[in-house]
PDB file of C-alpha atoms and ligand atoms in Angstrom:
ATOM      1  CA  MET H  14      80.150 113.546  79.302  1.00  0.00           C
ATOM      2  CA  LYS H  15      81.838 110.466  80.272  1.00  0.00           C
ATOM      3  CA  THR H  16      82.757 108.724  76.887  1.00  0.00           C
ATOM      4  CA  LEU H  17      81.468 105.325  76.081  1.00  0.00           C
ATOM      5  CA  ASP H  18      83.537 105.311  72.613  1.00  0.00           C
ATOM      6  CA  ARG H  19      84.406 101.414  72.173  1.00  0.00           C
ATOM      7  CA  THR H  20      86.883 102.099  69.356  1.00  0.00           C
ATOM      8  CA  VAL H  21      89.599 103.037  72.040  1.00  0.00           C
ATOM      9  CA  PHE H  22      89.371  99.165  73.399  1.00  0.00           C
ATOM     10  CA  THR H  23      91.799  97.111  71.397  1.00  0.00           C
ATOM     11  CA  GLN H  24      92.175  94.075  73.841  1.00  0.00           C
ATOM     12  CA  ASN H  25      91.459  90.698  72.837  1.00  0.00           C
ATOM     13  CA  HIS H  26      91.945  89.101  76.485  1.00  0.00           C
ATOM     14  CA  LEU H  27      92.372  90.845  80.173  1.00  0.00           C
ATOM     15  CA  VAL H  28      95.413  89.353  81.598  1.00  0.00           C
ATOM     16  CA  GLY H  29      96.729  92.464  83.348  1.00  0.00           C
ATOM     17  CA  ILE H  30      96.328  96.350  83.840  1.00  0.00           C
ATOM     18  CA  SER H  31      99.834  96.537  82.411  1.00  0.00           C
ATOM     19  CA  ASP H  32      98.441  95.807  79.041  1.00  0.00           C
ATOM     20  CA  LEU H  33      95.757  98.791  79.320  1.00  0.00           C
ATOM     21  CA  SER H  34      95.963 102.380  78.252  1.00  0.00           C
ATOM     22  CA  PRO H  35      94.492 105.019  80.436  1.00  0.00           C
ATOM     23  CA  ASP H  36      91.454 105.367  77.880  1.00  0.00           C
ATOM     24  CA  GLU H  37      90.799 101.898  78.181  1.00  0.00           C
ATOM     25  CA  ILE H  38      90.529 101.972  81.778  1.00  0.00           C
ATOM     26  CA  SER H  39      88.236 104.819  81.500  1.00  0.00           C
ATOM     27  CA  LEU H  40      86.141 103.221  79.264  1.00  0.00           C
ATOM     28  CA  ILE H  41      85.646 100.207  81.373  1.00  0.00           C
ATOM     29  CA  LEU H  42      84.848 102.171  84.371  1.00  0.00           C
ATOM     30  CA  ASN H  43      82.681 104.273  82.528  1.00  0.00           C
ATOM     31  CA  ILE H  44      80.448 101.167  81.194  1.00  0.00           C
ATOM     32  CA  ALA H  45      80.984  99.931  84.768  1.00  0.00           C
ATOM     33  CA  ASP H  46      79.581 103.092  86.180  1.00  0.00           C
ATOM     34  CA  ASP H  47      76.603 102.664  83.782  1.00  0.00           C
ATOM     35  CA  TYR H  48      75.776  98.887  84.752  1.00  0.00           C
ATOM     36  CA  ALA H  49      76.209  99.885  88.412  1.00  0.00           C
ATOM     37  CA  GLY H  50      73.360 102.503  87.876  1.00  0.00           C
ATOM     38  CA  ARG H  51      71.425  99.993  85.927  1.00  0.00           C
ATOM     39  CA  MET H  52      71.794  97.137  88.697  1.00  0.00           C
ATOM     40  CA  LYS H  53      69.574  99.267  90.810  1.00  0.00           C
ATOM     41  CA  GLU H  54      66.583  98.084  88.909  1.00  0.00           C
ATOM     42  CA  HIS H  55      65.245  94.951  90.385  1.00  0.00           C
ATOM     43  CA  LYS H  56      66.400  91.930  88.686  1.00  0.00           C
ATOM     44  CA  PHE H  57      68.262  93.532  86.056  1.00  0.00           C
ATOM     45  CA  LYS H  58      68.981  91.474  83.177  1.00  0.00           C
ATOM     46  CA  CYS H  59      70.152  92.232  79.626  1.00  0.00           C
ATOM     47  CA  ASP H  60      71.029  90.151  76.503  1.00  0.00           C
ATOM     48  CA  VAL H  61      74.900  91.591  75.826  1.00  0.00           C
ATOM     49  CA  LEU H  62      75.868  88.212  76.158  1.00  0.00           C
ATOM     50  CA  LYS H  63      72.726  85.956  75.305  1.00  0.00           C
ATOM     51  CA  GLY H  64      73.884  82.542  73.868  1.00  0.00           C
ATOM     52  CA  ALA H  65      77.404  82.807  75.119  1.00  0.00           C
ATOM     53  CA  ILE H  66      78.793  80.339  77.463  1.00  0.00           C
ATOM     54  CA  ILE H  67      81.435  81.357  80.049  1.00  0.00           C
ATOM     55  CA  LEU H  68      83.495  78.923  81.399  1.00  0.00           C
ATOM     56  CA  THR H  69      85.208  79.609  84.924  1.00  0.00           C
ATOM     57  CA  LEU H  70      88.571  77.812  86.042  1.00  0.00           C
ATOM     58  CA  PHE H  71      89.330  78.569  89.635  1.00  0.00           C
ATOM     59  CA  PHE H  72      92.682  76.717  90.510  1.00  0.00           C
ATOM     60  CA  GLU H  73      92.782  78.984  93.859  1.00  0.00           C
ATOM     61  CA  ASP H  74      90.364  79.528  96.416  1.00  0.00           C
ATOM     62  CA  SER H  75      87.917  82.331  95.947  1.00  0.00           C
ATOM     63  CA  THR H  76      84.507  83.721  96.963  1.00  0.00           C
ATOM     64  CA  ARG H  77      83.910  87.149  95.834  1.00  0.00           C
ATOM     65  CA  THR H  78      85.582  86.958  92.666  1.00  0.00           C
ATOM     66  CA  ARG H  79      84.146  83.598  91.412  1.00  0.00           C
ATOM     67  CA  VAL H  80      80.555  84.580  92.505  1.00  0.00           C
ATOM     68  CA  SER H  81      80.676  87.983  91.067  1.00  0.00           C
ATOM     69  CA  PHE H  82      82.078  86.755  87.695  1.00  0.00           C
ATOM     70  CA  GLU H  83      79.177  84.234  87.769  1.00  0.00           C
ATOM     71  CA  MET H  84      76.674  86.790  88.773  1.00  0.00           C
ATOM     72  CA  ALA H  85      77.984  89.229  85.991  1.00  0.00           C
ATOM     73  CA  ALA H  86      77.646  86.862  83.389  1.00  0.00           C
ATOM     74  CA  LYS H  87      74.452  85.634  84.250  1.00  0.00           C
ATOM     75  CA  ARG H  88      73.233  89.386  84.407  1.00  0.00           C
ATOM     76  CA  LEU H  89      74.519  89.793  80.651  1.00  0.00           C
ATOM     77  CA  GLY H  90      72.168  86.979  79.446  1.00  0.00           C
ATOM     78  CA  ALA H  91      75.138  84.423  79.384  1.00  0.00           C
ATOM     79  CA  ASP H  92      75.047  80.832  80.820  1.00  0.00           C
ATOM     80  CA  VAL H  93      78.089  79.974  83.092  1.00  0.00           C
ATOM     81  CA  VAL H  94      79.945  76.613  83.479  1.00  0.00           C
ATOM     82  CA  THR H  95      82.355  75.943  86.189  1.00  0.00           C
ATOM     83  CA  MET H  96      84.739  73.148  86.104  1.00  0.00           C
ATOM     84  CA  ASP H  97      85.706  71.879  89.465  1.00  0.00           C
ATOM     85  CA  VAL H  98      89.047  71.858  89.619  1.00  0.00           C
ATOM     86  CA  ARG H  99      89.359  69.487  92.473  1.00  0.00           C
ATOM     87  CA  THR H 100      87.554  66.701  90.805  1.00  0.00           C
ATOM     88  CA  SER H 101      88.950  67.089  87.574  1.00  0.00           C
ATOM     89  CA  SER H 102      91.066  64.686  85.427  1.00  0.00           C
ATOM     90  CA  LEU H 103      94.328  66.923  86.575  1.00  0.00           C
ATOM     91  CA  ASN H 104      94.030  64.391  89.224  1.00  0.00           C
ATOM     92  CA  LYS H 105      94.394  61.280  86.866  1.00  0.00           C
ATOM     93  CA  GLY H 106      97.330  62.863  85.675  1.00  0.00           C
ATOM     94  CA  GLU H 107      96.481  64.999  82.628  1.00  0.00           C
ATOM     95  CA  THR H 108      98.738  68.092  82.184  1.00  0.00           C
ATOM     96  CA  PHE H 109      97.459  71.600  82.687  1.00  0.00           C
ATOM     97  CA  SER H 110      97.988  72.189  78.851  1.00  0.00           C
ATOM     98  CA  ASP H 111      96.284  69.233  77.702  1.00  0.00           C
ATOM     99  CA  THR H 112      93.314  70.301  79.995  1.00  0.00           C
ATOM    100  CA  ILE H 113      93.388  73.714  78.390  1.00  0.00           C
ATOM    101  CA  VAL H 114      93.514  71.873  74.714  1.00  0.00           C
ATOM    102  CA  THR H 115      90.428  69.806  75.710  1.00  0.00           C
ATOM    103  CA  LEU H 116      88.331  72.773  77.193  1.00  0.00           C
ATOM    104  CA  ASN H 117      89.076  75.047  74.064  1.00  0.00           C
ATOM    105  CA  ALA H 118      87.723  72.198  71.799  1.00  0.00           C
ATOM    106  CA  MET H 119      84.167  72.726  73.629  1.00  0.00           C
ATOM    107  CA  LYS H 120      84.176  76.077  72.174  1.00  0.00           C
ATOM    108  CA  PRO H 121      83.486  78.333  75.438  1.00  0.00           C
ATOM    109  CA  ASP H 122      82.780  81.907  74.638  1.00  0.00           C
ATOM    110  CA  GLY H 123      85.108  83.331  77.049  1.00  0.00           C
ATOM    111  CA  ILE H 124      87.271  81.738  80.033  1.00  0.00           C
ATOM    112  CA  VAL H 125      87.532  83.080  83.345  1.00  0.00           C
ATOM    113  CA  ILE H 126      90.931  81.933  85.368  1.00  0.00           C
ATOM    114  CA  ARG H 127      92.332  82.314  88.731  1.00  0.00           C
ATOM    115  CA  HIS H 128      95.505  80.333  89.163  1.00  0.00           C
ATOM    116  CA  ASN H 129      98.551  80.113  91.285  1.00  0.00           C
ATOM    117  CA  GLU H 130     101.225  80.151  88.607  1.00  0.00           C
ATOM    118  CA  TYR H 131     102.576  83.377  87.518  1.00  0.00           C
ATOM    119  CA  ASN H 132     101.387  84.343  84.155  1.00  0.00           C
ATOM    120  CA  ALA H 133      99.085  81.313  83.659  1.00  0.00           C
ATOM    121  CA  PRO H 134      96.182  83.499  82.156  1.00  0.00           C
ATOM    122  CA  SER H 135      98.637  84.466  79.540  1.00  0.00           C
ATOM    123  CA  TYR H 136      99.727  80.753  79.024  1.00  0.00           C
ATOM    124  CA  VAL H 137      96.028  80.059  78.382  1.00  0.00           C
ATOM    125  CA  ALA H 138      95.065  83.187  76.245  1.00  0.00           C
ATOM    126  CA  ASN H 139      97.886  81.880  73.805  1.00  0.00           C
ATOM    127  CA  ARG H 140      96.395  78.405  73.513  1.00  0.00           C
ATOM    128  CA  VAL H 141      92.651  79.070  73.062  1.00  0.00           C
ATOM    129  CA  ASP H 142      90.376  80.669  70.613  1.00  0.00           C
ATOM    130  CA  CYS H 143      88.113  82.721  72.977  1.00  0.00           C
ATOM    131  CA  PRO H 144      88.808  85.879  75.271  1.00  0.00           C
ATOM    132  CA  VAL H 145      90.623  85.031  78.575  1.00  0.00           C
ATOM    133  CA  ILE H 146      90.233  87.063  81.699  1.00  0.00           C
ATOM    134  CA  ASN H 147      92.626  87.022  84.603  1.00  0.00           C
ATOM    135  CA  ALA H 148      90.832  86.484  87.907  1.00  0.00           C
ATOM    136  CA  GLY H 149      94.111  86.632  89.734  1.00  0.00           C
ATOM    137  CA  ASP H 150      97.455  84.754  89.160  1.00  0.00           C
ATOM    138  CA  SER H 151      99.971  84.342  91.952  1.00  0.00           C
ATOM    139  CA  TYR H 152     101.259  87.361  93.090  1.00  0.00           C
ATOM    140  CA  ARG H 153     101.478  89.155  89.621  1.00  0.00           C
ATOM    141  CA  GLU H 154      98.105  90.912  88.781  1.00  0.00           C
ATOM    142  CA  HIS H 155      94.663  90.664  89.668  1.00  0.00           C
ATOM    143  CA  PRO H 156      93.123  93.252  87.107  1.00  0.00           C
ATOM    144  CA  THR H 157      89.393  93.214  87.836  1.00  0.00           C
ATOM    145  CA  GLN H 158      89.827  93.839  91.641  1.00  0.00           C
ATOM    146  CA  ALA H 159      91.935  97.043  90.806  1.00  0.00           C
ATOM    147  CA  LEU H 160      89.249  98.136  88.355  1.00  0.00           C
ATOM    148  CA  LEU H 161      86.462  97.911  91.115  1.00  0.00           C
ATOM    149  CA  ASP H 162      88.584  99.466  93.746  1.00  0.00           C
ATOM    150  CA  ALA H 163      89.342 102.298  91.001  1.00  0.00           C
ATOM    151  CA  LEU H 164      85.368 102.353  90.386  1.00  0.00           C
ATOM    152  CA  THR H 165      84.746 102.733  93.981  1.00  0.00           C
ATOM    153  CA  MET H 166      87.286 105.625  94.562  1.00  0.00           C
ATOM    154  CA  ARG H 167      85.864 107.479  91.405  1.00  0.00           C
ATOM    155  CA  GLN H 168      82.507 107.131  92.575  1.00  0.00           C
ATOM    156  CA  HIS H 169      83.266 108.694  95.790  1.00  0.00           C
ATOM    157  CA  PHE H 170      85.623 111.522  94.857  1.00  0.00           C
ATOM    158  CA  GLY H 171      84.552 111.954  91.390  1.00  0.00           C
ATOM    159  CA  LYS H 172      88.050 111.313  90.060  1.00  0.00           C
ATOM    160  CA  LEU H 173      91.259 109.546  90.402  1.00  0.00           C
ATOM    161  CA  ASP H 174      93.417 111.998  89.017  1.00  0.00           C
ATOM    162  CA  GLY H 175      95.510 113.899  91.899  1.00  0.00           C
ATOM    163  CA  LEU H 176      94.047 111.206  94.657  1.00  0.00           C
ATOM    164  CA  SER H 177      96.368 110.220  97.272  1.00  0.00           C
ATOM    165  CA  VAL H 178      96.303 106.318  97.834  1.00  0.00           C
ATOM    166  CA  SER H 179      98.076 104.558 100.582  1.00  0.00           C
ATOM    167  CA  ILE H 180      98.401 100.702 100.196  1.00  0.00           C
ATOM    168  CA  VAL H 181      99.038  99.189 103.631  1.00  0.00           C
ATOM    169  CA  GLY H 182     100.158  95.611 104.338  1.00  0.00           C
ATOM    170  CA  ASP H 183     101.494  92.609 102.478  1.00  0.00           C
ATOM    171  CA  ILE H 184     102.701  94.364  99.339  1.00  0.00           C
ATOM    172  CA  ALA H 185     105.385  91.813  98.444  1.00  0.00           C
ATOM    173  CA  HIS H 186     102.989  88.999  97.912  1.00  0.00           C
ATOM    174  CA  SER H 187      99.947  90.847  96.736  1.00  0.00           C
ATOM    175  CA  ARG H 188      98.468  90.841  93.172  1.00  0.00           C
ATOM    176  CA  VAL H 189      96.142  93.256  94.238  1.00  0.00           C
ATOM    177  CA  ALA H 190      98.679  95.660  95.350  1.00  0.00           C
ATOM    178  CA  ASN H 191     100.523  95.322  91.898  1.00  0.00           C
ATOM    179  CA  SER H 192      97.439  95.884  89.652  1.00  0.00           C
ATOM    180  CA  ASN H 193      96.551  98.833  91.843  1.00  0.00           C
ATOM    181  CA  MET H 194     100.033 100.430  91.871  1.00  0.00           C
ATOM    182  CA  MET H 195      99.739 100.126  88.011  1.00  0.00           C
ATOM    183  CA  LEU H 196      96.237 101.389  87.427  1.00  0.00           C
ATOM    184  CA  LEU H 197      96.331 104.376  89.910  1.00  0.00           C
ATOM    185  CA  THR H 198      99.571 105.668  88.468  1.00  0.00           C
ATOM    186  CA  LYS H 199      98.222 105.445  84.831  1.00  0.00           C
ATOM    187  CA  MET H 200      95.406 107.614  85.808  1.00  0.00           C
ATOM    188  CA  GLY H 201      97.173 110.168  87.768  1.00  0.00           C
ATOM    189  CA  ALA H 202      96.758 109.114  91.182  1.00  0.00           C
ATOM    190  CA  LYS H 203      99.786 109.297  93.788  1.00  0.00           C
ATOM    191  CA  VAL H 204     100.472 105.899  95.585  1.00  0.00           C
ATOM    192  CA  LYS H 205     102.574 105.085  98.837  1.00  0.00           C
ATOM    193  CA  LEU H 206     103.223 101.872  99.997  1.00  0.00           C
ATOM    194  CA  VAL H 207     103.283 100.929 103.902  1.00  0.00           C
ATOM    195  CA  ALA H 208     104.797  97.682 105.229  1.00  0.00           C
ATOM    196  CA  PRO H 209     107.083  96.089 107.346  1.00  0.00           C
ATOM    197  CA  SER H 210     110.325  95.319 105.846  1.00  0.00           C
ATOM    198  CA  VAL H 211     109.631  91.685 105.362  1.00  0.00           C
ATOM    199  CA  LEU H 212     106.635  92.372 103.357  1.00  0.00           C
ATOM    200  CA  MET H 213     107.942  95.034 101.149  1.00  0.00           C
ATOM    201  CA  PRO H 214     109.144  93.963  97.683  1.00  0.00           C
ATOM    202  CA  GLU H 215     112.486  94.744  97.037  1.00  0.00           C
ATOM    203  CA  LYS H 216     111.457  96.168  93.579  1.00  0.00           C
ATOM    204  CA  THR H 217     108.096  97.507  92.855  1.00  0.00           C
ATOM    205  CA  VAL H 218     106.073  96.817  89.687  1.00  0.00           C
ATOM    206  CA  VAL H 219     106.005 100.799  89.348  1.00  0.00           C
ATOM    207  CA  PRO H 220     109.229 102.247  89.758  1.00  0.00           C
ATOM    208  CA  ASN H 221     109.716 105.145  92.093  1.00  0.00           C
ATOM    209  CA  ILE H 222     106.763 104.638  94.379  1.00  0.00           C
ATOM    210  CA  PRO H 223     107.436 105.939  97.948  1.00  0.00           C
ATOM    211  CA  CYS H 224     107.790 103.194 100.647  1.00  0.00           C
ATOM    212  CA  PHE H 225     107.111 103.518 104.382  1.00  0.00           C
ATOM    213  CA  ASP H 226     107.611 101.024 107.243  1.00  0.00           C
ATOM    214  CA  ASN H 227     105.051 103.033 109.381  1.00  0.00           C
ATOM    215  CA  VAL H 228     101.475 104.018 109.266  1.00  0.00           C
ATOM    216  CA  LYS H 229     102.274 107.734 110.461  1.00  0.00           C
ATOM    217  CA  ASP H 230     104.295 108.647 107.696  1.00  0.00           C
ATOM    218  CA  GLY H 231     102.685 106.170 104.983  1.00  0.00           C
ATOM    219  CA  LEU H 232      99.270 107.600 105.750  1.00  0.00           C
ATOM    220  CA  LYS H 233      99.907 111.253 105.805  1.00  0.00           C
ATOM    221  CA  ASP H 234      97.647 113.143 103.310  1.00  0.00           C
ATOM    222  CA  ALA H 235      95.822 110.077 101.972  1.00  0.00           C
ATOM    223  CA  ASP H 236      92.491 110.397 100.371  1.00  0.00           C
ATOM    224  CA  VAL H 237      92.123 106.500 100.337  1.00  0.00           C
ATOM    225  CA  VAL H 238      93.808 103.780 102.637  1.00  0.00           C
ATOM    226  CA  MET H 239      93.742 100.524 101.329  1.00  0.00           C
ATOM    227  CA  THR H 240      94.582  97.548 103.330  1.00  0.00           C
ATOM    228  CA  ILE H 241      96.032  94.270 102.033  1.00  0.00           C
ATOM    229  CA  ARG H 242      95.908  90.940 104.114  1.00  0.00           C
ATOM    230  CA  PRO H 243      99.001  89.263 104.783  1.00  0.00           C
ATOM    231  CA  GLN H 244      99.194  86.270 102.054  1.00  0.00           C
ATOM    232  CA  LYS H 245     100.344  83.581 104.292  1.00  0.00           C
ATOM    233  CA  GLU H 246      99.482  81.091 101.677  1.00  0.00           C
ATOM    234  CA  ARG H 247     102.214  82.520  99.413  1.00  0.00           C
ATOM    235  CA  MET H 248     105.165  83.416 101.964  1.00  0.00           C
ATOM    236  CA  GLN H 249     108.127  81.263 101.740  1.00  0.00           C
ATOM    237  CA  ASN H 250     110.954  82.124 104.249  1.00  0.00           C
ATOM    238  CA  VAL H 251     108.636  84.866 106.003  1.00  0.00           C
ATOM    239  CA  MET H 252     107.090  84.505 109.432  1.00  0.00           C
ATOM    240  CA  ILE H 253     105.068  87.302 110.567  1.00  0.00           C
ATOM    241  CA  ASP H 254     104.259  87.810 114.327  1.00  0.00           C
ATOM    242  CA  ASP H 255     100.327  88.407 113.976  1.00  0.00           C
ATOM    243  CA  ALA H 256     100.045  90.616 117.268  1.00  0.00           C
ATOM    244  CA  ALA H 257     102.951  92.664 116.184  1.00  0.00           C
ATOM    245  CA  TYR H 258     101.574  93.100 112.883  1.00  0.00           C
ATOM    246  CA  TYR H 259      98.035  94.017 114.232  1.00  0.00           C
ATOM    247  CA  ARG H 260      99.818  96.484 116.712  1.00  0.00           C
ATOM    248  CA  ASP H 261     101.819  98.302 113.978  1.00  0.00           C
ATOM    249  CA  PHE H 262      99.730  97.879 110.534  1.00  0.00           C
ATOM    250  CA  GLY H 263      96.175  96.399 111.902  1.00  0.00           C
ATOM    251  CA  MET H 264      93.820  99.220 110.854  1.00  0.00           C
ATOM    252  CA  THR H 265      91.902 101.029 113.464  1.00  0.00           C
ATOM    253  CA  HIS H 266      90.112 104.361 113.706  1.00  0.00           C
ATOM    254  CA  GLU H 267      93.433 105.774 115.519  1.00  0.00           C
ATOM    255  CA  LYS H 268      95.645 104.812 112.714  1.00  0.00           C
ATOM    256  CA  LEU H 269      93.125 105.997 109.782  1.00  0.00           C
ATOM    257  CA  ALA H 270      93.258 109.359 111.746  1.00  0.00           C
ATOM    258  CA  TYR H 271      96.945 109.881 110.383  1.00  0.00           C
ATOM    259  CA  ALA H 272      95.116 110.222 106.647  1.00  0.00           C
ATOM    260  CA  LYS H 273      92.766 112.874 105.718  1.00  0.00           C
ATOM    261  CA  LYS H 274      89.997 113.460 107.731  1.00  0.00           C
ATOM    262  CA  GLU H 275      87.480 112.438 105.150  1.00  0.00           C
ATOM    263  CA  ALA H 276      89.574 109.651 103.838  1.00  0.00           C
ATOM    264  CA  ILE H 277      87.996 106.302 103.021  1.00  0.00           C
ATOM    265  CA  LEU H 278      89.324 102.566 103.787  1.00  0.00           C
ATOM    266  CA  LEU H 279      89.100  99.928 101.242  1.00  0.00           C
ATOM    267  CA  ASP H 280      90.251  96.164 101.191  1.00  0.00           C
ATOM    268  CA  PRO H 281      89.853  93.629  98.404  1.00  0.00           C
ATOM    269  CA  GLY H 282      88.605  91.028 100.926  1.00  0.00           C
ATOM    270  CA  PRO H 283      88.778  88.685 102.707  1.00  0.00           C
ATOM    271  CA  TYR H 284      89.729  90.880 105.492  1.00  0.00           C
ATOM    272  CA  ILE H 285      90.937  89.120 108.747  1.00  0.00           C
ATOM    273  CA  ARG H 286      89.604  90.748 111.814  1.00  0.00           C
ATOM    274  CA  ASN H 287      92.125  91.682 114.627  1.00  0.00           C
ATOM    275  CA  LEU H 288      95.066  91.094 112.459  1.00  0.00           C
ATOM    276  CA  GLN H 289      94.460  93.440 109.342  1.00  0.00           C
ATOM    277  CA  ILE H 290      91.650  95.261 110.748  1.00  0.00           C
ATOM    278  CA  SER H 291      89.592  96.151 114.145  1.00  0.00           C
ATOM    279  CA  ASP H 292      86.500  94.770 114.566  1.00  0.00           C
ATOM    280  CA  ALA H 293      85.218  98.550 115.032  1.00  0.00           C
ATOM    281  CA  MET H 294      86.832  99.705 111.857  1.00  0.00           C
ATOM    282  CA  ALA H 295      85.416  96.741 109.911  1.00  0.00           C
ATOM    283  CA  ASP H 296      81.765  97.484 111.136  1.00  0.00           C
ATOM    284  CA  ASP H 297      82.197 101.134 110.249  1.00  0.00           C
ATOM    285  CA  ALA H 298      80.352 101.440 106.955  1.00  0.00           C
ATOM    286  CA  THR H 299      80.955 105.170 106.971  1.00  0.00           C
ATOM    287  CA  ARG H 300      84.674 104.892 106.618  1.00  0.00           C
ATOM    288  CA  PHE H 301      84.959 101.269 105.282  1.00  0.00           C
ATOM    289  CA  HIS H 302      83.589 101.121 101.584  1.00  0.00           C
ATOM    290  CA  TYR H 303      83.836  97.389 101.519  1.00  0.00           C
ATOM    291  CA  THR H 304      80.715  96.215 100.375  1.00  0.00           C
ATOM    292  CA  GLN H 305      80.531  99.287  97.642  1.00  0.00           C
ATOM    293  CA  GLN H 306      83.580  97.403  96.361  1.00  0.00           C
ATOM    294  CA  VAL H 307      82.034  94.212  96.466  1.00  0.00           C
ATOM    295  CA  SER H 308      78.856  95.377  94.384  1.00  0.00           C
ATOM    296  CA  ASN H 309      81.105  97.349  92.019  1.00  0.00           C
ATOM    297  CA  GLY H 310      83.093  93.903  91.380  1.00  0.00           C
ATOM    298  CA  ILE H 311      79.765  92.854  89.403  1.00  0.00           C
ATOM    299  CA  ALA H 312      79.469  95.915  87.219  1.00  0.00           C
ATOM    300  CA  VAL H 313      83.120  96.005  86.594  1.00  0.00           C
ATOM    301  CA  ARG H 314      83.161  92.157  85.238  1.00  0.00           C
ATOM    302  CA  MET H 315      80.061  92.935  83.541  1.00  0.00           C
ATOM    303  CA  ALA H 316      81.832  95.783  81.524  1.00  0.00           C
ATOM    304  CA  VAL H 317      84.910  93.714  80.837  1.00  0.00           C
ATOM    305  CA  MET H 318      82.836  90.665  79.664  1.00  0.00           C
ATOM    306  CA  ASP H 319      80.559  93.313  77.432  1.00  0.00           C
ATOM    307  CA  LEU H 320      83.784  94.741  76.126  1.00  0.00           C
ATOM    308  CA  LEU H 321      85.829  91.311  75.310  1.00  0.00           C
ATOM    309  CA  ILE H 322      82.724  89.024  74.613  1.00  0.00           C
ATOM    310  CA  GLY H 323      79.731  91.028  73.936  1.00  0.00           C
ATOM    311  CA  ARG H 324      79.245  93.845  71.470  1.00  0.00           C
ATOM    312  CA  LYS H 325      82.658  94.440  69.480  1.00  0.00           C
TER     313      LYS H 325
HETATM  314  N1  LIG K   1      91.030  88.162  97.336  1.00  0.00           N
HETATM  315  C1  LIG K   1      92.333  88.915  96.947  1.00  0.00           C
HETATM  316  C2  LIG K   1      93.244  87.857  96.002  1.00  0.00           C
HETATM  317  O1  LIG K   1      92.748  87.037  95.695  1.00  0.00           O
HETATM  318  C3  LIG K   1      93.007  89.221  98.110  1.00  0.00           C
HETATM  319  C4  LIG K   1      93.476  88.648  99.135  1.00  0.00           C
HETATM  320  O2  LIG K   1      93.054  87.185  98.818  1.00  0.00           O
HETATM  321  O3  LIG K   1      93.873  89.034 100.194  1.00  0.00           O
HETATM  322  O4  LIG K   1      94.212  88.469  95.763  1.00  0.00           O
HETATM  323  N1  LIG K   2      89.011  90.028  96.359  1.00  0.00           N
HETATM  324  C1  LIG K   2      89.086  89.007  96.068  1.00  0.00           C
HETATM  325  O1  LIG K   2      89.572  88.530  94.985  1.00  0.00           O
HETATM  326  O2  LIG K   2      88.310  87.904  96.778  1.00  0.00           O
HETATM  327  P1  LIG K   2      88.367  86.220  96.437  1.00  0.00           P
HETATM  328  O3  LIG K   2      89.664  85.760  96.781  1.00  0.00           O
HETATM  329  O4  LIG K   2      87.478  85.910  97.680  1.00  0.00           O
HETATM  330  O5  LIG K   2      87.808  85.998  95.225  1.00  0.00           O
END
């Protein structure tokens, strides 16, 4: 019987997986699983966030995260206000800090923020009166992505404990890799990192994770392979040769065969064809469970907003 005991959840914000206990992670996944089932109903909507207004602030580009937070909030009965950062008065010289003070004075019930500055969500959380949810900050953390990845793995294998997960690609610049490393090790999974040396961090956020510079060794015995896009927008003093990257790390059926026979492939998206993943691999829904990840993104964000902003 999956526990839905909300008393284990003690957070006021979600800025990172680093703050969550295994019980809190399980609770979020259990509530999300419940929402995922209920969303199979046509036009599912409930009133958990009825009367609430959620403010979304995206200081970096996004397709999946932004849309799924909005859909999740609306499915929970909330209204959503999106500040268009590109046309805001930040362009007139107002500081980020004064912008946050201003928005807080309008009394949103929750703030969802993506920002290119490290720790920006914590900075905001310390200055506002409502829950703040991190939708990705610099290369630090992307907690709801790791939660939706975990939900997808758990739905497929029935557990996280004991799974072997190989994360392949730009580990050095990826918040998704960081949040996944933390979540998966907290939940008893084994993580391996696979990257060319220039894209492997000098120090990993979780100590003692095995690191590999080739897919043959790095994918051995993997139940799950997760590819991570080269985060070119964040690279400084690093150049990668796209053709060499694709040859050595681009995911193909041949490379996936180094993992277990029944291994699944995940990617947070956006995935770049013929750099990160072959066309044939991207189009093989029997192995690549990307669309389930995207659907689970809504359920996970509903669970997080339910816990933080809805019923306490
Ligand atoms: N969309 C994810 C992120 O924002 C992964 C990526 O962009 O590669 O971190
Ligand atoms: N996976 C993810 O965060 O996608 P977006 O950058 O499109 O939001």
